[in-house]
Amino acid sequence: MTERIPVIEGLFTEGPEGPRLLGSRCVTCATPYFPKSLACHNPSCTEGRMEDAAFGPRGVLFSSAVQNYPPPPPAKYDEPYRPYAVGMVDLAEGLRVLGRIDTPDPSALRGGTPVELSVGHLYRDTEGRDVVTWQFRPC
Amino acid sequence: MTEVAVLGVGMHPFGKFEDKSVTDLCRSAVTAALADAGVSWREVEAVAAASSRFSGGKGWGLNGNDVVEDMGSTGIPVYNLSAGCSAGGNAFNIGCTLVASGLHDVVLVVGGEKMPKGFIQTSGVEEATDPEFLRQRCVGVSGPAFWGMLCRRRMEDFGTTEEHLAKIAVKAHANSVHNPYARFRKPFSMEQVLTSPMVCFPLRLYEICPVSDGAAAAVLCSARFARQKTTKPVWVASSAVATARFDDGITRHVAAASPTGPTLHSEAKIAVEKAFERAGLGPRDMSLVELQDNTVYYELAFPEEWGLCAPGEAERLVERGETGPTGRLPINPSGGFQSFGEATTAMGVFQVAELTWQLRGEAGGRQVPQAKAGLGQTIGLGGNATAVVLKR
């Protein structure tokens, strides 16, 4: 079986409850952060104590576009290049996240569509491993 | 604070110039600006320059130093300003401040760039702590995909059509025919735009700006100095710099707290509103606007975010041709980034040059009739934005 590795360690998990993004939240003002933040950046926050938090899987698509042309480095993709959808998703926890949208018809996506977090293929690395990242799919 | 005048402006044509350095492009723009102002290089008391990310500047963005060495080192102070695509606007702001404060009578502002081909790449840093690296490696969102997302949302909210988008591009190129400094100086048909390749759905190749080489310069001076040189100076009514707010709705890294309000480009909105306030002028007083049209989408979103028209009204203005030079709200009579291509850090100064020519009535076939006041605006990586209001 092909070895599966995350694009970057520690950004997401695929536990028994399903995929989650690993971030943090300010205990004082409840601002969510992904990836984890050492400090709260909310200028209205008075204290800014941080705790670990997991986000997902439910969200709503704010908007999307299609990356019709191969993006510049440091993006990576399999050859031959296949266009993919990218979107901004508002998670139920109050976090707006960028991610690829896993859909067969990228240009048919519409804002307001309910989506859920998943983990999927990003590219195959030089050692033949399946490099995966967080993404969303309409649900 | 003393009043500040734009005494002279100059530009090097935009395009691709394999055999010229960025300093060569700047020399051409600076020499033209000095001649336009009737000022010699030795009269320049300070330089405020945009730091190039891509070319010259000794690798440290010291492009102002390159210009001073090239023109002849006179020992004057140089300020190199870095603010992504807003750097030209930042340099203009500092140049104005140096004159307005009374510190200097004559200050040169310059921005120039030689751009690498293709999509603009990010920092090149491959570290998990670098937000730009994460965004590109984990998701892969080019600049045009970002604009595509914003445009797509607008199409759903306001019923913007592909024809609206194309019409803005057609207008830009119709203006550029009359601008000797533009890179693309030919008209485009609706069909040409609508059949150009899709770069990032819903945006096509002719609806986003390419990258170009180019340079622009402006000579700023005090009111006292200006009155010795000319009877019809162009005045800096205001210049403002801003950065994005925490509650902005655009995800600049891989994630941000979901916004509580509708603001998408808070840095630009803050800069423009500050510029209006300081000028004592409002949206209705603007004879023309030179805004940063990296994509045609911005010509729809920005005017209403700044109160130049009502939400959803921008498409109607485009339909009726009201954003052309003789319309109700002339936008980018220069031809804009669509026709010039973006020489990133030069653009804030490029806008000042166009506004100056328009306010003097020297813009030829793209002239806005009886232009009295104009707004220029930039927006750049890092949440930077600038705005300038010039008036007769």
Tab-separated table of N, CA, C and O in Angstrom, chain B residues 55-128:
chain	number	residue	atom	x	y	z
B	55	SER	N	14.057	43.496	-8.455
B	55	SER	CA	15.158	43.941	-9.309
B	55	SER	C	15.962	45.055	-8.660
B	55	SER	O	15.409	45.905	-7.964
B	56	GLY	N	17.267	45.058	-8.924
B	56	GLY	CA	18.156	46.117	-8.450
B	56	GLY	C	18.132	46.242	-6.942
B	56	GLY	O	17.842	45.291	-6.223
B	57	GLY	N	18.446	47.444	-6.481
B	57	GLY	CA	18.382	47.692	-5.048
B	57	GLY	C	19.403	46.917	-4.246
B	57	GLY	O	19.253	46.750	-3.035
B	58	LYS	N	20.435	46.435	-4.906
B	58	LYS	CA	21.532	45.747	-4.224
B	58	LYS	C	21.054	44.521	-3.437
B	58	LYS	O	21.703	44.063	-2.506
B	59	GLY	N	19.867	44.015	-3.803
B	59	GLY	CA	19.326	42.851	-3.105
B	59	GLY	C	18.666	43.193	-1.777
B	59	GLY	O	18.099	42.331	-1.123
B	60	TRP	N	18.727	44.444	-1.370
B	60	TRP	CA	18.138	44.869	-0.096
B	60	TRP	C	17.035	45.899	-0.307
B	60	TRP	O	16.606	46.540	0.639
B	61	GLY	N	16.610	46.078	-1.536
B	61	GLY	CA	15.565	47.071	-1.789
B	61	GLY	C	16.071	48.500	-1.729
B	61	GLY	O	15.293	49.416	-1.481
B	62	LEU	N	17.383	48.684	-1.966
B	62	LEU	CA	17.966	50.029	-1.862
B	62	LEU	C	17.894	50.748	-3.213
B	62	LEU	O	18.861	51.356	-3.671
B	63	ASN	N	16.712	50.697	-3.848
B	63	ASN	CA	16.582	51.254	-5.192
B	63	ASN	C	16.771	52.760	-5.222
B	63	ASN	O	17.262	53.309	-6.205
B	64	GLY	N	16.397	53.441	-4.136
B	64	GLY	CA	16.617	54.887	-4.067
B	64	GLY	C	18.098	55.210	-4.116
B	64	GLY	O	18.516	56.188	-4.750
B	65	ASN	N	18.906	54.380	-3.466
B	65	ASN	CA	20.356	54.591	-3.492
B	65	ASN	C	20.903	54.384	-4.899
B	65	ASN	O	21.791	55.111	-5.343
B	66	ASP	N	20.360	53.356	-5.592
B	66	ASP	CA	20.771	53.122	-6.986
B	66	ASP	C	20.484	54.359	-7.835
B	66	ASP	O	21.311	54.763	-8.659
B	67	VAL	N	19.307	54.949	-7.644
B	67	VAL	CA	18.908	56.114	-8.437
B	67	VAL	C	19.837	57.293	-8.146
B	67	VAL	O	20.307	57.986	-9.062
B	68	VAL	N	20.137	57.513	-6.874
B	68	VAL	CA	20.992	58.646	-6.505
B	68	VAL	C	22.408	58.459	-7.062
B	68	VAL	O	23.003	59.387	-7.611
B	69	GLU	N	22.929	57.250	-6.960
B	69	GLU	CA	24.264	56.981	-7.530
B	69	GLU	C	24.247	57.220	-9.034
B	69	GLU	O	25.186	57.775	-9.608
B	70	ASP	N	23.156	56.773	-9.668
B	70	ASP	CA	23.039	56.864	-11.119
B	70	ASP	C	22.918	58.317	-11.581
B	70	ASP	O	23.524	58.713	-12.581
B	71	MET	N	22.130	59.101	-10.842
B	71	MET	CA	21.922	60.501	-11.231
B	71	MET	C	23.117	61.370	-10.829
B	71	MET	O	23.300	62.457	-11.366
B	72	GLY	N	23.890	60.934	-9.864
B	72	GLY	CA	25.036	61.689	-9.350
B	72	GLY	C	24.909	61.891	-7.858
B	72	GLY	O	23.986	62.571	-7.397
B	73	SER	N	25.824	61.295	-7.108
B	73	SER	CA	25.710	61.306	-5.639
B	73	SER	C	25.970	62.702	-5.081
B	73	SER	O	27.077	63.224	-5.178
B	74	THR	N	24.938	63.284	-4.523
B	74	THR	CA	25.050	64.636	-3.983
B	74	THR	C	24.970	64.648	-2.463
B	74	THR	O	24.935	65.716	-1.850
B	75	GLY	N	24.911	63.478	-1.844
B	75	GLY	CA	24.897	63.420	-0.379
B	75	GLY	C	23.519	63.582	0.246
B	75	GLY	O	23.384	63.668	1.464
B	76	ILE	N	22.475	63.598	-0.579
B	76	ILE	CA	21.120	63.831	-0.055
B	76	ILE	C	20.570	62.581	0.651
B	76	ILE	O	21.012	61.465	0.378
B	77	PRO	N	19.620	62.778	1.565
B	77	PRO	CA	19.001	61.629	2.227
B	77	PRO	C	18.128	60.821	1.266
B	77	PRO	O	17.488	61.395	0.382
B	78	VAL	N	18.125	59.496	1.471
B	78	VAL	CA	17.310	58.591	0.659
B	78	VAL	C	16.453	57.751	1.592
B	78	VAL	O	16.951	57.218	2.586
B	79	TYR	N	15.178	57.649	1.278
B	79	TYR	CA	14.267	56.796	2.046
B	79	TYR	C	13.768	55.696	1.114
B	79	TYR	O	13.127	55.999	0.101
B	80	ASN	N	14.074	54.442	1.439
B	80	ASN	CA	13.611	53.296	0.651
B	80	ASN	C	12.414	52.679	1.356
B	80	ASN	O	12.520	52.270	2.520
B	81	LEU	N	11.284	52.621	0.650
B	81	LEU	CA	10.042	52.164	1.287
B	81	LEU	C	9.591	50.830	0.726
B	81	LEU	O	9.484	50.676	-0.492
B	82	SER	N	9.316	49.893	1.591
B	82	SER	CA	8.854	48.583	1.178
B	82	SER	C	7.431	48.371	1.676
B	82	SER	O	7.165	48.522	2.872
B	83	ALA	N	6.504	48.067	0.791
B	83	ALA	CA	5.111	47.842	1.195
B	83	ALA	C	4.391	46.997	0.150
B	83	ALA	O	3.244	47.253	-0.195
B	84	GLY	N	5.075	45.981	-0.383
B	84	GLY	CA	4.478	45.164	-1.429
B	84	GLY	C	4.098	46.050	-2.600
B	84	GLY	O	4.821	46.997	-2.942
B	85	CYS	N	2.951	45.768	-3.196
B	85	CYS	CA	2.515	46.537	-4.362
B	85	CYS	C	2.085	47.960	-3.998
B	85	CYS	O	1.735	48.741	-4.869
B	86	SER	N	2.091	48.279	-2.716
B	86	SER	CA	1.756	49.625	-2.274
B	86	SER	C	2.983	50.508	-2.115
B	86	SER	O	2.865	51.677	-1.725
B	87	ALA	N	4.174	49.981	-2.392
B	87	ALA	CA	5.410	50.702	-2.054
B	87	ALA	C	5.492	52.068	-2.737
B	87	ALA	O	5.966	53.040	-2.129
B	88	GLY	N	5.030	52.165	-3.981
B	88	GLY	CA	5.067	53.455	-4.672
B	88	GLY	C	4.203	54.483	-3.962
B	88	GLY	O	4.578	55.654	-3.833
B	89	GLY	N	3.060	54.046	-3.469
B	89	GLY	CA	2.175	54.929	-2.714
B	89	GLY	C	2.784	55.339	-1.384
B	89	GLY	O	2.654	56.480	-0.937
B	90	ASN	N	3.475	54.394	-0.747
B	90	ASN	CA	4.142	54.719	0.514
B	90	ASN	C	5.262	55.739	0.295
B	90	ASN	O	5.436	56.674	1.077
B	91	ALA	N	6.025	55.543	-0.798
B	91	ALA	CA	7.114	56.479	-1.098
B	91	ALA	C	6.541	57.873	-1.341
B	91	ALA	O	7.089	58.873	-0.859
B	92	PHE	N	5.415	57.926	-2.052
B	92	PHE	CA	4.781	59.228	-2.304
B	92	PHE	C	4.367	59.873	-0.988
B	92	PHE	O	4.566	61.074	-0.775
B	93	ASN	N	3.803	59.074	-0.097
B	93	ASN	CA	3.364	59.602	1.199
B	93	ASN	C	4.536	60.178	1.991
B	93	ASN	O	4.427	61.261	2.587
B	94	ILE	N	5.658	59.472	1.995
B	94	ILE	CA	6.825	59.963	2.738
B	94	ILE	C	7.391	61.208	2.060
B	94	ILE	O	7.766	62.185	2.727
B	95	GLY	N	7.411	61.202	0.727
B	95	GLY	CA	7.868	62.387	-0.005
B	95	GLY	C	7.029	63.612	0.358
B	95	GLY	O	7.560	64.698	0.630
B	96	CYS	N	5.714	63.422	0.393
B	96	CYS	CA	4.806	64.523	0.774
B	96	CYS	C	5.092	65.011	2.178
B	96	CYS	O	5.116	66.221	2.457
B	97	THR	N	5.304	64.046	3.079
B	97	THR	CA	5.523	64.388	4.486
B	97	THR	C	6.811	65.202	4.649
B	97	THR	O	6.859	66.148	5.450
B	98	LEU	N	7.831	64.849	3.878
B	98	LEU	CA	9.107	65.561	3.968
B	98	LEU	C	8.957	67.023	3.531
B	98	LEU	O	9.614	67.909	4.071
B	99	VAL	N	8.077	67.248	2.557
B	99	VAL	CA	7.845	68.622	2.101
B	99	VAL	C	6.874	69.336	3.044
B	99	VAL	O	7.121	70.465	3.476
B	100	ALA	N	5.773	68.638	3.379
B	100	ALA	CA	4.733	69.261	4.215
B	100	ALA	C	5.288	69.692	5.578
B	100	ALA	O	4.865	70.699	6.149
B	101	SER	N	6.246	68.929	6.084
B	101	SER	CA	6.822	69.231	7.395
B	101	SER	C	7.716	70.468	7.363
B	101	SER	O	8.099	70.988	8.408
B	102	GLY	N	8.073	70.910	6.163
B	102	GLY	CA	8.973	72.051	6.051
B	102	GLY	C	10.438	71.658	6.023
B	102	GLY	O	11.322	72.504	5.920
B	103	LEU	N	10.695	70.354	6.096
B	103	LEU	CA	12.080	69.885	6.140
B	103	LEU	C	12.784	70.099	4.797
B	103	LEU	O	13.954	70.459	4.754
B	104	HIS	N	12.057	69.847	3.697
B	104	HIS	CA	12.654	69.996	2.371
B	104	HIS	C	11.718	70.757	1.448
B	104	HIS	O	10.503	70.657	1.567
B	105	ASP	N	12.320	71.489	0.493
B	105	ASP	CA	11.528	72.208	-0.519
B	105	ASP	C	11.258	71.372	-1.756
B	105	ASP	O	10.212	71.522	-2.386
B	106	VAL	N	12.215	70.510	-2.119
B	106	VAL	CA	12.090	69.730	-3.362
B	106	VAL	C	12.465	68.271	-3.080
B	106	VAL	O	13.585	67.988	-2.657
B	107	VAL	N	11.511	67.377	-3.310
B	107	VAL	CA	11.738	65.948	-3.043
B	107	VAL	C	11.341	65.146	-4.280
B	107	VAL	O	10.302	65.405	-4.897
B	108	LEU	N	12.185	64.170	-4.606
B	108	LEU	CA	11.889	63.276	-5.730
B	108	LEU	C	11.279	61.977	-5.199
B	108	LEU	O	11.796	61.384	-4.247
B	109	VAL	N	10.193	61.541	-5.828
B	109	VAL	CA	9.582	60.244	-5.522
B	109	VAL	C	9.717	59.370	-6.759
B	109	VAL	O	9.426	59.824	-7.871
B	110	VAL	N	10.162	58.135	-6.567
B	110	VAL	CA	10.373	57.271	-7.729
B	110	VAL	C	10.041	55.819	-7.390
B	110	VAL	O	10.252	55.365	-6.260
B	111	GLY	N	9.501	55.122	-8.376
B	111	GLY	CA	9.266	53.682	-8.245
B	111	GLY	C	9.528	53.018	-9.585
B	111	GLY	O	9.130	53.544	-10.624
B	112	GLY	N	10.229	51.902	-9.557
B	112	GLY	CA	10.521	51.180	-10.801
B	112	GLY	C	10.612	49.694	-10.522
B	112	GLY	O	10.840	49.270	-9.392
B	113	GLU	N	10.403	48.916	-11.571
B	113	GLU	CA	10.419	47.459	-11.367
B	113	GLU	C	10.706	46.763	-12.672
B	113	GLU	O	10.242	47.182	-13.736
B	114	LYS	N	11.513	45.717	-12.592
B	114	LYS	CA	11.617	44.752	-13.682
B	114	LYS	C	11.087	43.444	-13.134
B	114	LYS	O	11.623	42.906	-12.174
B	115	MET	N	10.040	42.934	-13.758
B	115	MET	CA	9.320	41.801	-13.191
B	115	MET	C	9.745	40.482	-13.823
B	115	MET	O	9.923	40.400	-15.036
B	116	PRO	N	9.871	39.422	-13.011
B	116	PRO	CA	10.049	38.095	-13.594
B	116	PRO	C	8.769	37.675	-14.309
B	116	PRO	O	7.693	38.217	-14.030
B	117	LYS	N	8.874	36.715	-15.229
B	117	LYS	CA	7.697	36.301	-15.995
B	117	LYS	C	6.741	35.455	-15.151
B	117	LYS	O	7.165	34.815	-14.196
B	118	GLY	N	5.482	35.446	-15.553
B	118	GLY	CA	4.506	34.521	-14.971
B	118	GLY	C	3.859	35.024	-13.699
B	118	GLY	O	3.951	36.205	-13.358
B	119	PHE	N	3.167	34.117	-13.009
B	119	PHE	CA	2.523	34.452	-11.735
B	119	PHE	C	3.582	34.966	-10.760
B	119	PHE	O	4.705	34.450	-10.734
B	120	ILE	N	3.212	35.949	-9.968
B	120	ILE	CA	4.134	36.433	-8.940
B	120	ILE	C	4.269	35.356	-7.868
B	120	ILE	O	3.281	34.862	-7.333
B	121	GLN	N	5.511	34.983	-7.606
B	121	GLN	CA	5.748	33.971	-6.576
B	121	GLN	C	5.878	34.622	-5.212
B	121	GLN	O	6.178	35.802	-5.106
B	122	THR	N	5.682	33.810	-4.197
B	122	THR	CA	5.787	34.341	-2.837
B	122	THR	C	7.235	34.309	-2.374
B	122	THR	O	8.151	34.188	-3.173
B	123	SER	N	7.432	34.400	-1.081
B	123	SER	CA	8.748	34.724	-0.521
B	123	SER	C	9.874	33.783	-0.933
B	123	SER	O	11.026	34.169	-0.983
B	124	GLY	N	9.573	32.521	-1.227
B	124	GLY	CA	10.632	31.560	-1.499
B	124	GLY	C	11.091	30.849	-0.235
B	124	GLY	O	11.868	29.900	-0.290
B	125	VAL	N	10.598	31.308	0.912
B	125	VAL	CA	10.927	30.658	2.179
B	125	VAL	C	10.124	29.358	2.282
B	125	VAL	O	8.919	29.356	2.072
B	126	GLU	N	10.791	28.238	2.550
B	126	GLU	CA	10.079	26.957	2.690
B	126	GLU	C	10.094	26.522	4.140
B	126	GLU	O	10.792	25.582	4.521
B	127	GLU	N	9.356	27.234	4.962
B	127	GLU	CA	9.290	26.909	6.386
B	127	GLU	C	7.831	26.865	6.825
B	127	GLU	O	7.039	27.713	6.415
B	128	ALA	N	7.516	25.896	7.670
B	128	ALA	CA	6.133	25.710	8.118
B	128	ALA	C	5.630	26.903	8.929
B	128	ALA	O	4.430	27.069	9.120
